[in-house]
Tab-separated table of C-alpha atoms in Angstrom:
chain	number	residue	atom	x	y	z
J	246	UNK	CA	94.833	108.912	126.164
J	247	UNK	CA	98.368	109.777	127.681
J	248	UNK	CA	101.293	108.049	126.719
J	249	UNK	CA	101.387	106.850	130.047
J	250	UNK	CA	98.247	104.990	130.510
J	251	UNK	CA	99.633	103.413	127.472
J	252	UNK	CA	101.981	102.567	129.957
J	253	UNK	CA	99.615	100.995	132.217
J	254	UNK	CA	97.880	98.759	129.899
J	255	UNK	CA	101.677	97.140	128.785
J	256	UNK	CA	101.485	96.016	132.347
J	257	UNK	CA	97.945	95.029	132.001
J	258	UNK	CA	99.020	92.936	128.801
J	259	UNK	CA	102.003	91.444	130.319
J	260	UNK	CA	99.538	90.045	133.495
J	261	UNK	CA	96.750	88.620	131.581
J	262	UNK	CA	97.921	88.077	128.155
J	263	UNK	CA	98.774	84.555	129.186
J	264	UNK	CA	94.928	83.945	129.797
J	265	UNK	CA	94.095	85.179	126.542
J	266	UNK	CA	96.992	82.343	124.718
J	267	UNK	CA	95.832	79.318	126.985
J	268	UNK	CA	92.041	80.455	126.447
J	269	UNK	CA	92.597	80.420	122.600
J	270	UNK	CA	89.711	82.655	121.836
J	271	UNK	CA	89.009	83.985	118.576
J	272	UNK	CA	90.511	87.502	118.372
J	273	UNK	CA	88.737	89.523	115.403
J	274	UNK	CA	90.181	90.525	112.122
J	275	UNK	CA	88.511	94.283	113.224
J	276	UNK	CA	90.724	94.687	116.412
J	277	UNK	CA	94.419	93.551	114.822
J	278	UNK	CA	92.943	96.032	111.609
J	279	UNK	CA	92.244	99.145	113.940
J	280	UNK	CA	95.438	98.447	116.013
J	281	UNK	CA	97.435	98.383	112.622
J	282	UNK	CA	95.686	102.153	111.372
J	283	UNK	CA	96.147	103.832	114.539
J	284	UNK	CA	99.230	102.695	115.039
J	285	UNK	CA	99.954	103.882	111.595
J	286	UNK	CA	97.945	107.135	112.192
J	287	UNK	CA	100.338	107.706	114.944
J	288	UNK	CA	103.570	107.142	112.747
J	289	UNK	CA	102.468	109.655	110.334
J	290	UNK	CA	101.570	112.105	112.659
J	291	UNK	CA	104.775	111.775	114.352
J	292	UNK	CA	106.775	112.095	111.613
J	293	UNK	CA	104.734	115.224	110.145
J	294	UNK	CA	104.962	116.988	113.477
J	295	UNK	CA	108.998	116.458	113.814
J	296	UNK	CA	109.126	117.827	110.287
J	297	UNK	CA	107.441	120.756	110.829
J	298	UNK	CA	108.852	120.911	114.383
J	299	UNK	CA	112.719	121.156	112.635
J	300	UNK	CA	111.661	124.116	110.989
J	301	UNK	CA	111.227	125.763	113.986
J	302	UNK	CA	114.411	124.727	115.607
J	303	UNK	CA	116.227	126.216	112.617
J	304	UNK	CA	114.787	129.772	114.086
J	305	UNK	CA	114.769	128.632	117.463
J	306	UNK	CA	112.391	127.456	120.490
J	307	UNK	CA	111.641	129.561	123.237
J	308	UNK	CA	111.707	128.111	126.533
J	309	UNK	CA	108.450	126.697	127.454
J	310	UNK	CA	106.477	128.395	124.124
J	311	UNK	CA	103.467	125.860	122.974
J	312	UNK	CA	105.679	124.758	120.277
J	313	UNK	CA	108.529	123.910	122.707
J	314	UNK	CA	106.058	122.109	124.795
J	315	UNK	CA	104.382	120.251	122.032
J	316	UNK	CA	108.441	119.434	120.966
J	317	UNK	CA	109.125	117.577	123.724
J	318	UNK	CA	105.238	116.187	124.197
J	319	UNK	CA	106.746	114.490	120.891
J	320	UNK	CA	109.633	112.570	121.649
J	321	UNK	CA	108.493	112.041	125.362
J	322	UNK	CA	105.030	109.796	123.395
J	323	UNK	CA	107.818	108.540	120.893
J	324	UNK	CA	109.932	106.927	124.148
J	325	UNK	CA	107.469	106.122	126.575
J	326	UNK	CA	104.479	104.305	123.829
J	327	UNK	CA	107.330	101.606	122.720
J	328	UNK	CA	106.589	99.783	126.022
J	329	UNK	CA	103.318	99.259	125.329
J	330	UNK	CA	104.646	98.475	121.026
J	331	UNK	CA	106.896	96.111	121.913
J	332	UNK	CA	104.871	94.063	124.645
J	333	UNK	CA	101.871	93.645	122.777
J	334	UNK	CA	104.082	93.150	119.737
J	335	UNK	CA	105.630	90.335	121.690
J	336	UNK	CA	101.514	89.092	122.808
J	337	UNK	CA	100.900	89.033	119.067
J	338	UNK	CA	103.463	86.967	117.741
J	339	UNK	CA	102.537	84.472	120.576
J	340	UNK	CA	99.417	84.105	120.159
J	341	UNK	CA	100.129	83.249	116.856
J	342	UNK	CA	102.871	81.020	117.199
J	343	UNK	CA	101.079	78.955	119.872
J	344	UNK	CA	98.053	78.798	117.338
J	345	UNK	CA	100.068	78.237	114.428
J	346	UNK	CA	98.324	81.567	112.546
J	347	UNK	CA	99.806	84.212	110.490
J	348	UNK	CA	97.100	87.012	111.702
J	349	UNK	CA	98.720	89.488	113.767
J	350	UNK	CA	102.826	88.931	114.022
J	351	UNK	CA	103.268	90.487	110.561
J	352	UNK	CA	101.150	94.138	111.947
J	353	UNK	CA	102.762	93.654	115.193
J	354	UNK	CA	106.367	93.552	112.818
J	355	UNK	CA	105.467	96.103	110.907
J	356	UNK	CA	104.036	98.421	113.779
J	357	UNK	CA	107.326	97.428	115.646
J	358	UNK	CA	109.613	98.654	112.625
J	359	UNK	CA	107.961	102.307	112.492
J	360	UNK	CA	108.402	102.768	116.083
J	361	UNK	CA	111.946	102.028	116.399
J	362	UNK	CA	112.601	104.416	113.222
J	363	UNK	CA	110.810	107.083	115.499
J	364	UNK	CA	112.948	106.005	118.807
J	365	UNK	CA	116.006	106.358	116.594
J	366	UNK	CA	114.884	109.882	115.057
J	367	UNK	CA	114.685	111.192	118.948
J	368	UNK	CA	118.070	109.889	119.405
J	369	UNK	CA	119.492	111.407	116.825
J	370	UNK	CA	118.422	114.442	118.671
J	371	UNK	CA	119.480	114.381	121.272
J	372	UNK	CA	122.201	113.417	120.348
J	373	UNK	CA	122.378	116.909	118.115
J	374	UNK	CA	120.838	118.503	121.336
J	375	UNK	CA	118.771	119.803	118.128
J	376	UNK	CA	115.861	122.848	120.267
J	377	UNK	CA	116.622	121.141	123.541
J	378	UNK	CA	118.156	123.008	126.560
J	379	UNK	CA	121.346	119.969	128.062
J	380	UNK	CA	118.918	119.551	131.192
J	381	UNK	CA	116.385	118.092	128.581
J	382	UNK	CA	118.221	116.009	126.913
J	383	UNK	CA	119.234	115.083	129.942
J	384	UNK	CA	115.556	113.918	131.214
J	385	UNK	CA	114.737	112.369	128.210
J	386	UNK	CA	117.800	110.164	128.378
J	387	UNK	CA	116.381	109.103	131.630
J	388	UNK	CA	113.180	108.626	130.375
J	389	UNK	CA	114.593	106.692	127.409
J	390	UNK	CA	115.770	104.153	130.066
J	391	UNK	CA	113.734	103.790	132.178
J	392	UNK	CA	110.957	103.236	129.419
J	393	UNK	CA	113.472	100.486	127.986
J	394	UNK	CA	114.174	98.423	131.421
J	395	UNK	CA	110.511	98.292	131.727
J	396	UNK	CA	109.888	97.013	128.609
J	397	UNK	CA	112.347	94.571	129.237
J	398	UNK	CA	110.791	93.622	132.959
J	399	UNK	CA	107.230	93.067	131.004
J	400	UNK	CA	108.331	91.654	128.694
J	401	UNK	CA	110.630	89.239	130.692
J	402	UNK	CA	107.398	88.237	132.342
J	403	UNK	CA	105.870	87.029	128.785
J	404	UNK	CA	109.042	85.225	128.124
J	405	UNK	CA	108.295	83.060	131.392
J	406	UNK	CA	106.096	80.869	129.455
J	407	UNK	CA	106.598	81.734	125.504
J	408	UNK	CA	109.869	82.682	123.562
J	409	UNK	CA	109.499	86.103	123.098
J	410	UNK	CA	113.126	87.921	124.256
J	411	UNK	CA	113.884	89.470	121.111
J	412	UNK	CA	110.710	92.060	121.609
J	413	UNK	CA	112.989	93.021	124.035
J	414	UNK	CA	115.516	96.113	123.836
J	415	UNK	CA	117.928	93.933	125.737
J	416	UNK	CA	116.651	90.264	124.934
J	417	UNK	CA	119.235	88.541	127.876
J	418	UNK	CA	118.188	90.947	130.653
J	419	UNK	CA	114.849	89.890	129.792
J	420	UNK	CA	115.285	86.379	129.919
J	421	UNK	CA	116.909	87.428	133.857
J	422	UNK	CA	113.686	88.900	134.031
J	423	UNK	CA	112.015	85.636	132.909
J	424	UNK	CA	114.436	83.292	135.742
J	425	UNK	CA	113.377	85.622	138.820
J	426	UNK	CA	109.758	85.889	137.848
J	427	UNK	CA	109.643	81.954	137.553
J	428	UNK	CA	111.646	81.710	140.487
J	429	UNK	CA	109.346	84.158	142.546
J	430	UNK	CA	106.327	81.963	140.721
J	431	UNK	CA	107.748	78.585	142.538
J	432	UNK	CA	108.445	80.577	146.035
J	433	UNK	CA	105.429	82.074	146.595
J	434	UNK	CA	102.827	80.005	145.401
J	435	UNK	CA	101.877	80.605	141.138
J	436	UNK	CA	101.085	84.346	142.619
J	437	UNK	CA	103.116	87.455	141.844
J	438	UNK	CA	103.074	90.981	143.249
J	439	UNK	CA	101.264	92.478	140.788
J	440	UNK	CA	99.811	95.416	142.511
J	441	UNK	CA	102.931	96.329	143.299
J	442	UNK	CA	104.694	96.238	140.240
J	443	UNK	CA	101.982	98.356	138.518
J	444	UNK	CA	102.230	100.874	141.479
J	445	UNK	CA	105.644	101.438	141.148
J	446	UNK	CA	104.922	101.414	136.974
J	447	UNK	CA	103.039	104.335	137.626
J	448	UNK	CA	105.031	105.464	140.400
J	449	UNK	CA	108.185	105.308	137.855
J	450	UNK	CA	106.810	107.939	135.747
J	451	UNK	CA	104.688	110.041	136.918
J	452	UNK	CA	106.331	113.087	136.824
J	453	UNK	CA	108.269	112.318	133.231
J	454	UNK	CA	105.813	113.537	130.957
J	455	UNK	CA	104.082	116.867	129.644
J	456	UNK	CA	100.888	116.634	131.468
J	457	UNK	CA	99.308	117.260	127.017
J	458	UNK	CA	98.756	114.528	125.076
J	459	UNK	CA	99.937	115.016	121.709
J	460	UNK	CA	98.187	112.434	120.331
J	461	UNK	CA	95.269	111.722	122.900
J	462	UNK	CA	93.277	111.059	120.625
J	463	UNK	CA	95.355	108.411	118.749
J	464	UNK	CA	96.725	107.007	121.979
J	465	UNK	CA	92.910	105.688	122.893
J	466	UNK	CA	92.111	103.530	119.814
J	467	UNK	CA	95.474	101.990	119.813
J	468	UNK	CA	94.326	101.271	123.902
J	469	UNK	CA	91.352	100.250	122.273
J	470	UNK	CA	91.900	98.199	119.430
J	471	UNK	CA	93.787	95.844	122.276
J	472	UNK	CA	91.806	95.338	124.956
J	473	UNK	CA	89.180	94.192	121.827
J	474	UNK	CA	91.004	91.585	121.799
J	475	UNK	CA	90.257	90.263	125.732
J	476	UNK	CA	87.153	89.056	126.645
J	477	UNK	CA	85.399	91.032	129.057
J	478	UNK	CA	85.765	88.766	131.944
J	479	UNK	CA	89.300	89.056	132.086
J	480	UNK	CA	89.658	92.411	133.593
J	481	UNK	CA	86.140	91.068	136.171
J	482	UNK	CA	87.290	91.232	139.773
J	483	UNK	CA	90.461	91.215	139.297
J	484	UNK	CA	93.545	92.851	141.547
J	485	UNK	CA	96.315	93.344	139.124
J	486	UNK	CA	94.399	96.582	138.137
J	487	UNK	CA	94.383	100.148	140.058
J	488	UNK	CA	90.972	101.017	140.017
J	489	UNK	CA	91.202	104.155	138.050
J	490	UNK	CA	92.424	102.188	135.761
J	491	UNK	CA	89.915	99.191	135.982
J	492	UNK	CA	87.062	102.363	135.157
J	493	UNK	CA	89.406	103.722	132.399
J	494	UNK	CA	89.349	100.196	130.391
J	495	UNK	CA	85.561	100.261	131.424
J	496	UNK	CA	85.331	103.457	129.587
J	497	UNK	CA	87.713	102.111	126.871
J	498	UNK	CA	85.967	98.964	126.181
J	499	UNK	CA	82.271	100.655	125.931
J	500	UNK	CA	83.688	103.135	123.383
J	501	UNK	CA	86.071	100.739	121.331
J	502	UNK	CA	83.216	99.568	119.077
J	503	UNK	CA	82.352	102.424	118.052
J	504	UNK	CA	86.361	103.479	117.451
J	505	UNK	CA	87.051	100.930	115.574
J	506	UNK	CA	84.021	101.258	112.986
J	507	UNK	CA	85.347	104.772	112.789
J	508	UNK	CA	88.981	103.726	111.878
J	509	UNK	CA	87.509	101.175	109.447
J	510	UNK	CA	84.891	103.387	107.778
J	511	UNK	CA	87.010	106.122	106.583
J	512	UNK	CA	91.972	96.334	143.994
J	513	UNK	CA	93.666	99.969	144.826
J	514	UNK	CA	97.184	100.845	144.555
J	515	UNK	CA	99.733	100.195	147.361
J	516	UNK	CA	101.715	102.757	148.984
J	517	UNK	CA	104.054	104.369	146.531
J	518	UNK	CA	107.412	104.454	149.155
J	519	UNK	CA	106.399	100.421	148.662
J	520	UNK	CA	105.893	100.757	145.081
J	521	UNK	CA	109.186	102.266	144.570
J	522	UNK	CA	110.386	99.248	145.900
J	523	UNK	CA	109.361	97.513	143.217
J	524	UNK	CA	111.400	98.783	140.124
J	525	UNK	CA	112.965	96.885	137.397
J	526	UNK	CA	116.678	96.541	139.164
J	527	UNK	CA	115.364	94.904	141.684
J	528	UNK	CA	114.002	91.942	139.772
J	529	UNK	CA	117.852	91.778	137.978
J	530	UNK	CA	119.928	88.997	138.496
J	531	UNK	CA	122.596	90.723	136.455
J	532	UNK	CA	104.442	100.097	109.486
J	533	UNK	CA	107.011	103.049	108.559
J	534	UNK	CA	108.074	106.032	110.378
J	535	UNK	CA	108.043	108.921	107.734
J	536	UNK	CA	110.232	111.159	110.298
């Protein structure tokens, strides 16, 4: 599974987490533990990859070599996957607070701390320009800003109903998004233009990431652990989920039980021209990482 699909999943979580929270359904400990295990494994793998790559960069990396593409892919994956980490952390903590539980928030915060540490390592690399051409550093910096804006928009959707702005990159920006969503909700009689939002998000990341994923297996396990927290009927017949993503959800959900056991055991999208008009700026009013 690619990081861009994790960004898609972040939008699905933002759209449907309120349903999970209002329903008050039980979230299995196995799903929470699977999320922790897969996330910790990915953090460890990122750390090992960056240490190994540091040795390569000392000898000089050839442009477009396999090593260079892996280097860039790891940096991109860390930046893009933070969108889902923050949005799901917000949802997990909202769940615990709503039901007076202490099941999900400790895991969410631990994973988020590790993600932030990985992000800081990427920013250090960008500042130093180690192993990157100037245009690559600029492209990664643009990806960072894009990921942050979308994170705050999606957290802002949850912040309409729950006090979770602390999980945004910029909490004040998330509050602005929450206010804008609330106004849209009032104007449109309780409806959101989620197909447009999701399509715009996908368009925003379509051309910004390496084709190959450095960690497709762990990304899929993280997604599966999140999806198994939701009742299957949440995704039935909903126009907010693009058709390709709905198929992906079905595929991952069918495999989720086996993935969790393994971990613990060892509405079609609108035209792109319309989607690009729904960008984060349009809404605005004004585990440890061993790297």
